[in-house]
Amino acid sequence: MGKGSQSLLRHTYRSCRRNDRRTFSSSPRTSTVQITTLPNKIRIATESTPCHFSSLGFIHFLDRMAFKSTSSRTDTEMTTAIHSLGGQIITVLNPSFLPEELEAQRDAAFYEVREISSKPDMVLPEVLHNVAYNQKGLGNSLLCPEERINVLDSETLKSSMREWYRPERMVIAGAGMQHELLVELADKHFSSLTPSPTLSPQSQPIVAKQPVSPRLLSPASPSVGKSLTRAASYLFPNSLTDSPSYLNPTSTYTGGYRYIRDTSTEFDHLYIAFEGVGIHDDDIFALATMQVLLGGGGSFSAGNVLTVYTHILNHFPQVDHCASFHHIYTDSSLFGLFASFVPASSGLRGGNTPGQILPHLVNQLSLLLYTQLPEVELSRAKNQLKSSLMMALESKAIEVEDMGRQILVHNRQVPVTEMTAKIDQVQSADIRRVAARLFGPQSGNKATVICMGHEELGSWEDVFKKYSVAGV
């Protein structure tokens, strides 16, 4: 996606708390979206489509402490004030981080880590990222590592907020409200925040990243519609003594293999992935279309009646779930397939080994490289992708979150009409070309393979060679 216009118009509004006139920087208005930048670099964006309620959100937030005590309210007063507004609000500006409140959230955090650790569909995507990016992962995990829960205190949280929650990283997005009013309110309540000093690349400190433990978990991958506008920026101190750096060290995709033995699970799980393209790449819509084209789903659901569903789920009842995935970030992505299936060692009829399932997954990628894609299938995939984008924006809460994310990533809102137009431009030749770019034998790309369950995968490299798909 291209960058938004860099020209700026100057607008003056009267602050509701000052008698002087302040000057703000506003972008040219496109469609129904208007963007203004305050002097401290906070961006305010509004979408003026009429609706029955207004929606307002902060992109960066501290989830667990959002409704707790602040310097001006107790936790009870905070909760009462939020509930009286009848909306969804996630923000914290002057947190107290009281010891008793932190202690209560530690118990909740321990429970969440244990709960998520027992769910392979939530654990394995994090393991996949860890292996794919040189055993270091891409960014940091969203949830706190279990070993750090007890050492986090008020000063650590406040220090992290001062370092990372700067106005230049903030977007205040609103839908169904007057732009001038939101600008005035933002100026009133947030103008005291000061932006980070501008440092030269030579003077910016870099903190070495620590290896990401498989226990560091992330939520399930977002929908296709949302993932087109999302980027990763999970910021957290890297060690007990290191302070946050201004820049995250660059993560390098290397690919790799990991086996996690777990004989207690009902199903075995197998993931294969390749590095894709970042959100700003011209091929992002072809790759998103490719993911929908592969589709997938569960054995007891309608699923996406596309390649994976018709080629695998319809023929192999022992496969409980099989689907494509695409985790998109600003400068990289992970694209691939996964399957959950009845293990051969279970004694149940029709059980399979990971080595028996892997060829079916690799074959789906091979078909994209070496077979002619029927036009009717491509058209169906593009229509499904466009529908998911438009239906996701029917909710104002999702729309305002999506707008904030787009401004953080693109510095503008990308109209859904622009996205659907680019999807319409995707042709069969684009699918084959992008497939060759990602996992063709001449791509130079390497596979990331994760196997979890009762037995090892075996010689997985030979399977990729057999189907002329990039492997090692």
Coordinates of C-alpha atoms in Angstrom, one line a residue:
M1 CA 0.0 0.0 0.0
G2 CA 1.3 3.4 -0.9
K3 CA 1.9 6.1 1.6
G4 CA -0.7 8.8 2.3
S5 CA -0.2 12.3 1.1
Q6 CA 2.5 14.2 2.9
S7 CA 1.1 17.7 2.4
L8 CA -0.4 19.3 5.5
L9 CA -3.1 21.9 6.1
R10 CA -3.0 24.2 9.0
H11 CA -6.1 24.5 11.1
T12 CA -6.7 26.5 14.3
Y13 CA -9.1 25.4 17.0
R14 CA -10.0 27.1 20.3
S15 CA -9.0 24.9 23.2
C16 CA -11.8 24.2 25.7
R17 CA -9.3 24.8 28.6
R18 CA -7.3 27.7 27.3
N19 CA -8.0 31.2 26.0
D20 CA -5.0 31.2 23.6
R21 CA -5.3 29.7 20.1
R22 CA -3.3 26.6 19.4
T23 CA -2.2 25.5 15.9
F24 CA -2.5 21.8 14.9
S25 CA -1.3 19.9 11.8
S26 CA -4.1 18.3 9.8
S27 CA -3.9 15.9 6.8
P28 CA -6.1 16.5 3.8
R29 CA -9.4 15.0 4.4
T30 CA -10.0 11.8 2.4
S31 CA -13.5 10.2 2.2
T32 CA -15.1 10.7 5.7
V33 CA -11.8 10.4 7.7
Q34 CA -10.0 13.4 9.1
I35 CA -6.6 13.3 10.8
T36 CA -5.0 16.0 13.0
T37 CA -1.6 15.9 14.7
L38 CA -1.1 17.8 18.0
P39 CA 2.2 19.6 18.7
N40 CA 3.3 16.7 20.9
K41 CA 2.7 14.3 17.9
I42 CA -0.4 12.5 19.1
R43 CA -2.6 11.8 16.1
I44 CA -6.4 12.2 16.3
A45 CA -8.5 10.5 13.6
T46 CA -12.3 10.6 13.2
E47 CA -14.7 8.9 10.8
S48 CA -17.8 11.0 10.5
T49 CA -20.3 8.4 9.3
P50 CA -23.4 8.8 11.5
C51 CA -24.1 6.0 13.9
H52 CA -26.1 5.3 17.1
F53 CA -23.0 5.7 19.3
S54 CA -19.5 7.0 19.3
S55 CA -16.5 4.8 19.5
L56 CA -13.2 5.9 21.0
G57 CA -10.1 3.8 21.6
F58 CA -6.3 3.8 22.3
I59 CA -4.2 1.4 20.4
H60 CA -1.5 0.9 23.0
F61 CA -2.9 -0.1 26.4
L62 CA -2.2 -1.9 29.6
D63 CA -5.0 -4.4 29.6
R64 CA -5.0 -5.7 33.2
M65 CA -4.5 -2.3 34.9
A66 CA -6.8 -0.2 32.7
F67 CA -9.6 0.1 35.2
K68 CA -7.6 0.3 38.4
S69 CA -6.7 3.2 40.6
T70 CA -5.2 6.4 39.2
S71 CA -3.8 9.6 40.8
S72 CA -7.3 11.1 40.8
R73 CA -9.7 8.1 41.2
T74 CA -9.9 4.9 43.2
D75 CA -10.5 1.6 41.3
T76 CA -14.2 1.7 42.3
E77 CA -14.6 5.3 41.1
M78 CA -12.8 4.4 37.9
T79 CA -15.0 1.4 37.2
T80 CA -18.2 3.3 38.0
A81 CA -17.2 6.2 35.7
I82 CA -16.4 3.8 32.9
H83 CA -19.7 1.9 33.3
S84 CA -21.7 5.1 33.4
L85 CA -20.5 5.9 29.8
G86 CA -22.0 2.6 28.5
G87 CA -19.1 2.0 26.1
Q88 CA -15.8 0.1 25.6
I89 CA -12.9 2.1 26.9
I90 CA -9.3 0.9 27.2
T91 CA -7.0 3.6 28.5
V92 CA -4.7 4.5 31.4
L93 CA -3.0 7.8 31.8
N94 CA -2.0 8.3 35.4
P95 CA -2.0 4.8 36.9
S96 CA -1.2 4.3 40.6
F97 CA -0.3 0.6 40.3
L98 CA -1.2 -0.1 43.9
P99 CA 0.5 -3.2 45.4
E100 CA -2.8 -4.9 46.3
E101 CA -4.1 -4.4 42.8
L102 CA -0.9 -5.7 41.2
E103 CA -1.1 -8.8 43.5
A104 CA -4.6 -9.6 42.4
Q105 CA -3.6 -9.3 38.7
R106 CA -0.6 -11.6 39.3
D107 CA -3.0 -14.4 40.3
A108 CA -5.0 -13.8 37.2
A109 CA -1.9 -13.7 35.0
F110 CA -0.6 -17.1 36.5
Y111 CA -4.0 -18.6 35.7
E112 CA -4.0 -17.3 32.1
V113 CA -0.6 -18.6 31.4
R114 CA -1.5 -22.1 32.8
E115 CA -4.8 -22.0 30.9
I116 CA -3.2 -21.0 27.5
S117 CA -0.3 -23.4 28.0
S118 CA -2.8 -26.3 27.8
K119 CA -4.1 -25.2 24.4
P120 CA -1.8 -26.2 21.5
D121 CA -3.6 -23.9 19.1
M122 CA -2.4 -20.9 21.2
V123 CA 1.0 -22.2 22.2
L124 CA 2.2 -23.4 18.8
P125 CA 2.0 -20.2 16.9
E126 CA 4.4 -18.6 19.4
V127 CA 6.7 -21.6 19.1
L128 CA 6.4 -21.3 15.3
H129 CA 7.6 -17.6 15.5
N130 CA 10.4 -18.6 17.8
V131 CA 11.8 -21.2 15.5
A132 CA 11.2 -19.2 12.3
Y133 CA 13.1 -16.2 13.5
N134 CA 16.4 -17.7 14.6
Q135 CA 15.2 -19.0 18.0
K136 CA 14.5 -15.4 19.1
G137 CA 11.0 -14.8 17.8
L138 CA 9.7 -11.7 16.1
G139 CA 9.2 -8.9 18.7
N140 CA 8.2 -9.9 22.2
S141 CA 5.3 -12.0 23.5
L142 CA 2.0 -10.3 24.4
L143 CA 1.6 -12.2 27.7
C144 CA 4.1 -11.9 30.5
P145 CA 6.5 -14.8 30.9
E146 CA 5.6 -16.8 34.0
E147 CA 9.0 -16.3 35.6
R148 CA 8.5 -12.6 35.4
I149 CA 5.1 -12.3 36.9
N150 CA 6.3 -12.0 40.5
V151 CA 9.1 -9.6 39.8
L152 CA 7.0 -6.9 38.1
D153 CA 6.3 -4.0 40.4
S154 CA 4.9 -0.5 40.2
E155 CA 8.2 1.1 39.3
T156 CA 8.9 -1.4 36.5
L157 CA 5.5 -0.7 34.9
K158 CA 5.7 3.0 35.3
S159 CA 9.2 3.0 33.7
S160 CA 8.0 1.0 30.8
M161 CA 5.1 3.3 30.3
R162 CA 7.3 6.4 30.3
E163 CA 9.6 4.8 27.8
W164 CA 7.1 3.3 25.4
Y165 CA 3.8 5.0 25.8
R166 CA 4.9 8.2 24.1
P167 CA 2.6 10.5 22.2
E168 CA 4.2 9.8 18.9
R169 CA 3.2 6.2 19.3
M170 CA -0.4 7.1 20.2
V171 CA -3.5 7.4 18.0
I172 CA -6.8 8.6 19.4
A173 CA -9.4 7.3 17.0
G174 CA -13.1 8.1 17.0
A175 CA -16.1 7.2 14.9
G176 CA -19.4 9.1 14.7
M177 CA -18.2 12.2 16.5
Q178 CA -17.2 15.7 15.6
H179 CA -13.5 15.9 14.7
E180 CA -13.0 19.4 16.2
L181 CA -14.5 18.3 19.6
L182 CA -12.2 15.2 19.8
V183 CA -9.2 17.3 18.9
E184 CA -10.0 19.8 21.7
L185 CA -10.6 17.0 24.3
A186 CA -7.3 15.3 23.3
D187 CA -5.5 18.6 23.5
K188 CA -7.0 19.2 27.0
H189 CA -6.2 15.9 28.5
F190 CA -3.1 14.7 26.6
S191 CA -1.1 17.8 25.6
S192 CA 1.1 17.4 28.8
L193 CA 2.6 14.2 27.4
T194 CA 6.0 14.9 25.9
P195 CA 7.4 13.1 22.8
S196 CA 10.7 11.2 22.7
P197 CA 13.8 13.2 21.8
T198 CA 14.9 12.6 18.2
L199 CA 18.1 10.6 18.3
S200 CA 20.5 9.8 15.5
P201 CA 20.8 6.1 14.6
Q202 CA 24.3 6.1 16.0
S203 CA 23.1 7.3 19.4
Q204 CA 20.1 5.0 19.7
P205 CA 20.8 2.2 22.3
I206 CA 20.2 -1.3 21.2
V207 CA 19.3 -4.1 23.7
A208 CA 20.1 -7.6 22.7
K209 CA 17.0 -9.7 22.5
Q210 CA 16.7 -12.8 24.7
P211 CA 15.6 -16.1 23.3
V212 CA 11.8 -16.5 23.5
S213 CA 10.6 -19.4 25.6
P214 CA 7.9 -21.6 24.2
R215 CA 5.9 -20.6 27.3
L216 CA 5.7 -17.1 26.1
L217 CA 2.3 -17.1 24.5
S218 CA 0.3 -15.0 22.0
P219 CA -3.4 -14.8 21.2
A220 CA -4.7 -16.8 18.2
S221 CA -4.1 -15.3 14.9
P222 CA -6.5 -12.5 13.8
S223 CA -9.0 -12.8 10.9
V224 CA -7.9 -12.2 7.4
G225 CA -9.7 -8.9 7.3
K226 CA -8.0 -7.6 10.5
S227 CA -4.6 -9.1 9.7
L228 CA -4.3 -6.9 6.6
T229 CA -3.8 -3.8 8.8
R230 CA -2.1 -5.2 11.9
A231 CA 1.6 -4.9 12.8
A232 CA 3.5 -6.3 15.8
S233 CA 4.8 -4.0 18.5
Y234 CA 4.7 -6.1 21.7
L235 CA 7.0 -4.1 23.9
F236 CA 8.3 -5.4 27.1
P237 CA 11.6 -5.3 29.1
N238 CA 14.0 -8.0 27.9
S239 CA 15.5 -8.9 31.3
L240 CA 15.3 -8.0 34.9
T241 CA 17.9 -5.3 34.6
D242 CA 17.8 -4.1 31.0
S243 CA 15.9 -0.9 30.2
P244 CA 13.8 -0.8 27.0
S245 CA 15.6 0.3 23.9
Y246 CA 14.4 2.8 21.4
L247 CA 14.5 0.2 18.6
N248 CA 13.8 -3.5 18.7
P249 CA 16.8 -5.5 17.3
T250 CA 16.1 -6.8 13.9
S251 CA 14.8 -10.4 13.8
T252 CA 16.2 -12.5 11.0
Y253 CA 14.1 -15.3 9.4
T254 CA 16.1 -18.5 9.4
G255 CA 13.5 -21.3 9.3
G256 CA 14.0 -24.5 11.2
Y257 CA 12.5 -27.5 12.9
R258 CA 11.3 -28.4 16.4
Y259 CA 9.6 -31.4 17.9
I260 CA 7.6 -31.1 21.1
R261 CA 6.9 -34.5 22.6
D262 CA 3.5 -34.6 24.4
T263 CA 1.7 -37.9 24.7
S264 CA -1.2 -36.4 26.7
T265 CA -2.8 -34.6 23.8
E266 CA -5.8 -35.9 22.0
F267 CA -4.4 -34.9 18.6
D268 CA -1.0 -34.5 17.1
H269 CA -0.3 -31.1 15.5
L270 CA 1.8 -30.2 12.5
Y271 CA 2.7 -26.7 11.2
I272 CA 4.7 -25.7 8.1
A273 CA 5.5 -22.1 7.3
F274 CA 7.6 -19.8 5.1
E275 CA 8.5 -16.2 5.4
G276 CA 6.0 -14.0 3.5
V277 CA 6.0 -10.3 2.7
G278 CA 5.4 -7.3 5.0
I279 CA 2.2 -5.2 5.0
H280 CA 3.8 -2.5 2.7
D281 CA 4.8 -5.0 0.0
D282 CA 3.0 -4.9 -3.4
D283 CA 2.3 -8.6 -3.2
I284 CA 0.4 -8.5 0.1
F285 CA -3.0 -8.8 -1.5
A286 CA -2.0 -11.6 -3.7
L287 CA -0.7 -13.4 -0.6
A288 CA -3.9 -12.7 1.3
T289 CA -5.9 -14.1 -1.6
M290 CA -3.7 -17.2 -1.6
Q291 CA -4.4 -17.8 2.0
V292 CA -8.2 -17.6 1.4
L293 CA -7.8 -19.8 -1.7
L294 CA -6.2 -22.5 0.5
G295 CA -8.9 -22.0 3.1
G296 CA -9.6 -24.8 5.6
G297 CA -11.5 -25.5 8.7
G298 CA -12.7 -28.2 11.1
S299 CA -13.9 -31.6 10.3
F300 CA -17.4 -30.9 11.8
S301 CA -17.9 -27.5 10.2
A302 CA -18.6 -26.1 6.8
G303 CA -15.1 -24.6 6.7
N304 CA -14.0 -22.7 3.6
V305 CA -15.0 -24.8 0.7
L306 CA -11.7 -24.2 -1.0
T307 CA -8.5 -26.2 -1.7
V308 CA -7.6 -27.5 1.8
Y309 CA -11.2 -28.4 2.6
T310 CA -11.9 -30.3 -0.6
H311 CA -8.4 -31.9 -0.9
I312 CA -7.8 -32.9 2.7
L313 CA -10.8 -32.6 5.1
N314 CA -13.3 -34.1 2.8
H315 CA -11.1 -37.2 2.2
F316 CA -9.4 -37.8 5.6
P317 CA -11.8 -38.0 8.6
Q318 CA -8.9 -38.6 10.9
V319 CA -7.8 -34.9 10.3
D320 CA -9.7 -32.9 12.9
H321 CA -8.6 -29.5 11.7
C322 CA -6.6 -28.2 8.8
A323 CA -6.3 -24.6 7.6
S324 CA -4.0 -22.0 6.1
F325 CA -2.7 -19.1 8.2
H326 CA -1.0 -15.8 7.5
H327 CA 0.6 -13.7 10.3
I328 CA 1.3 -10.2 8.8
Y329 CA 3.7 -7.6 10.3
T330 CA 5.2 -4.4 9.0
D331 CA 8.3 -5.9 7.4
S332 CA 7.7 -9.7 7.4
S333 CA 5.0 -12.3 7.7
L334 CA 4.6 -16.1 8.2
F335 CA 2.5 -18.0 5.7
G336 CA 1.7 -21.7 5.9
L337 CA -0.6 -24.5 6.8
F338 CA -1.3 -26.6 9.9
A339 CA -3.2 -29.8 10.7
S340 CA -4.5 -31.4 13.9
F341 CA -5.1 -35.2 13.5
V342 CA -5.7 -38.4 15.3
P343 CA -2.3 -40.0 16.2
A344 CA -1.4 -43.5 15.0
S345 CA -0.3 -44.4 18.5
S346 CA -3.8 -43.7 19.9
G347 CA -5.0 -47.2 18.7
L348 CA -7.9 -45.6 17.0
R349 CA -8.7 -46.8 13.5
G350 CA -7.4 -44.4 10.9
G351 CA -4.8 -42.7 13.0
N352 CA -1.8 -41.2 11.3
T353 CA 1.8 -40.4 11.9
P354 CA 3.1 -36.8 11.3
G355 CA 5.1 -38.3 8.4
Q356 CA 1.9 -39.4 6.7
I357 CA 0.2 -36.0 7.1
L358 CA 3.1 -33.8 6.0
P359 CA 3.0 -34.8 2.3
H360 CA -0.7 -33.7 2.1
L361 CA 0.2 -30.2 3.4
V362 CA 3.3 -29.8 1.2
N363 CA 1.3 -30.9 -1.8
Q364 CA -1.1 -28.0 -1.4
L365 CA 1.8 -25.6 -1.8
S366 CA 3.0 -27.6 -4.7
L367 CA -0.3 -27.2 -6.5
L368 CA 0.0 -23.4 -6.3
L369 CA 3.4 -23.6 -8.0
Y370 CA 2.8 -26.2 -10.8
T371 CA -0.9 -26.4 -11.7
Q372 CA -3.2 -24.0 -13.5
L373 CA -5.6 -22.2 -11.0
P374 CA -9.2 -22.4 -12.2
E375 CA -10.6 -18.9 -12.6
V376 CA -13.8 -19.9 -10.7
E377 CA -11.7 -20.8 -7.6
L378 CA -9.7 -17.6 -7.8
S379 CA -12.9 -15.5 -8.2
R380 CA -14.4 -17.3 -5.2
A381 CA -11.4 -16.6 -3.0
K382 CA -11.3 -12.9 -4.0
N383 CA -15.0 -12.5 -3.3
Q384 CA -14.6 -14.2 0.1
L385 CA -11.6 -12.0 1.0
K386 CA -13.5 -8.8 0.0
S387 CA -16.6 -9.9 2.0
S388 CA -14.6 -10.6 5.1
L389 CA -13.0 -7.1 4.9
M390 CA -16.3 -5.3 4.5
M391 CA -18.3 -7.4 7.0
A392 CA -15.6 -6.8 9.7
L393 CA -16.1 -3.0 9.3
E394 CA -19.9 -3.2 10.0
S395 CA -19.1 -2.9 13.7
K396 CA -18.1 0.6 14.8
A397 CA -15.9 -0.8 17.6
I398 CA -13.9 -2.8 15.0
E399 CA -13.9 0.1 12.6
V400 CA -12.3 2.5 15.0
E401 CA -9.7 0.0 16.2
D402 CA -8.9 -0.8 12.5
M403 CA -8.6 2.9 11.7
G404 CA -6.2 3.5 14.6
R405 CA -4.0 0.5 13.6
Q406 CA -3.9 1.7 9.9
I407 CA -2.7 5.2 11.0
L408 CA 0.0 3.6 13.1
V409 CA 1.2 1.4 10.3
H410 CA 0.4 3.5 7.2
N411 CA 0.0 7.0 8.6
R412 CA -3.3 7.2 6.9
Q413 CA -6.6 5.2 6.7
V414 CA -6.7 2.9 3.7
P415 CA -10.2 2.9 2.4
V416 CA -11.9 -0.5 2.0
T417 CA -12.6 0.5 -1.6
E418 CA -8.8 0.8 -2.2
M419 CA -8.2 -2.6 -0.7
T420 CA -11.0 -4.3 -2.7
A421 CA -9.8 -2.7 -5.9
K422 CA -6.3 -4.2 -5.3
I423 CA -7.9 -7.6 -4.6
D424 CA -9.7 -7.4 -7.9
Q425 CA -6.4 -6.9 -9.7
V426 CA -5.0 -10.2 -8.5
Q427 CA -4.7 -12.7 -11.4
S428 CA -3.8 -16.4 -11.6
A429 CA -0.3 -15.4 -12.8
D430 CA 0.2 -13.3 -9.6
I431 CA -0.7 -16.3 -7.4
R432 CA 1.9 -18.5 -9.1
R433 CA 4.5 -15.8 -9.1
V434 CA 4.1 -15.0 -5.4
A435 CA 4.0 -18.8 -4.6
A436 CA 7.4 -19.1 -6.4
R437 CA 8.7 -16.1 -4.5
L438 CA 7.8 -17.6 -1.1
F439 CA 8.4 -21.4 -1.5
G440 CA 9.6 -22.1 -5.0
P441 CA 12.7 -24.2 -5.2
Q442 CA 14.7 -21.2 -6.5
S443 CA 13.4 -18.8 -3.9
G444 CA 16.2 -19.5 -1.4
N445 CA 13.6 -19.5 1.3
K446 CA 13.6 -22.1 4.1
A447 CA 10.7 -23.9 5.7
T448 CA 9.8 -23.7 9.4
V449 CA 8.3 -27.0 10.6
I450 CA 6.8 -27.6 14.1
C451 CA 5.5 -31.0 15.2
M452 CA 3.8 -31.6 18.6
G453 CA 2.5 -34.9 19.8
H454 CA 3.2 -38.6 20.2
E455 CA 6.1 -39.1 17.7
E456 CA 8.7 -37.4 15.7
L457 CA 8.2 -36.3 12.1
G458 CA 11.1 -38.1 10.6
S459 CA 12.9 -37.0 7.4
W460 CA 10.8 -34.0 6.6
E461 CA 13.3 -32.5 4.2
D462 CA 12.8 -35.3 1.7
V463 CA 9.1 -34.5 1.5
F464 CA 9.7 -30.9 0.4
K465 CA 12.3 -32.1 -2.2
K466 CA 9.8 -34.7 -3.6
Y467 CA 7.2 -32.0 -4.3
S468 CA 9.8 -29.4 -5.5
V469 CA 9.0 -27.0 -2.7
A470 CA 11.7 -25.1 -0.9
G471 CA 12.7 -26.8 2.3
V472 CA 16.2 -26.4 3.7

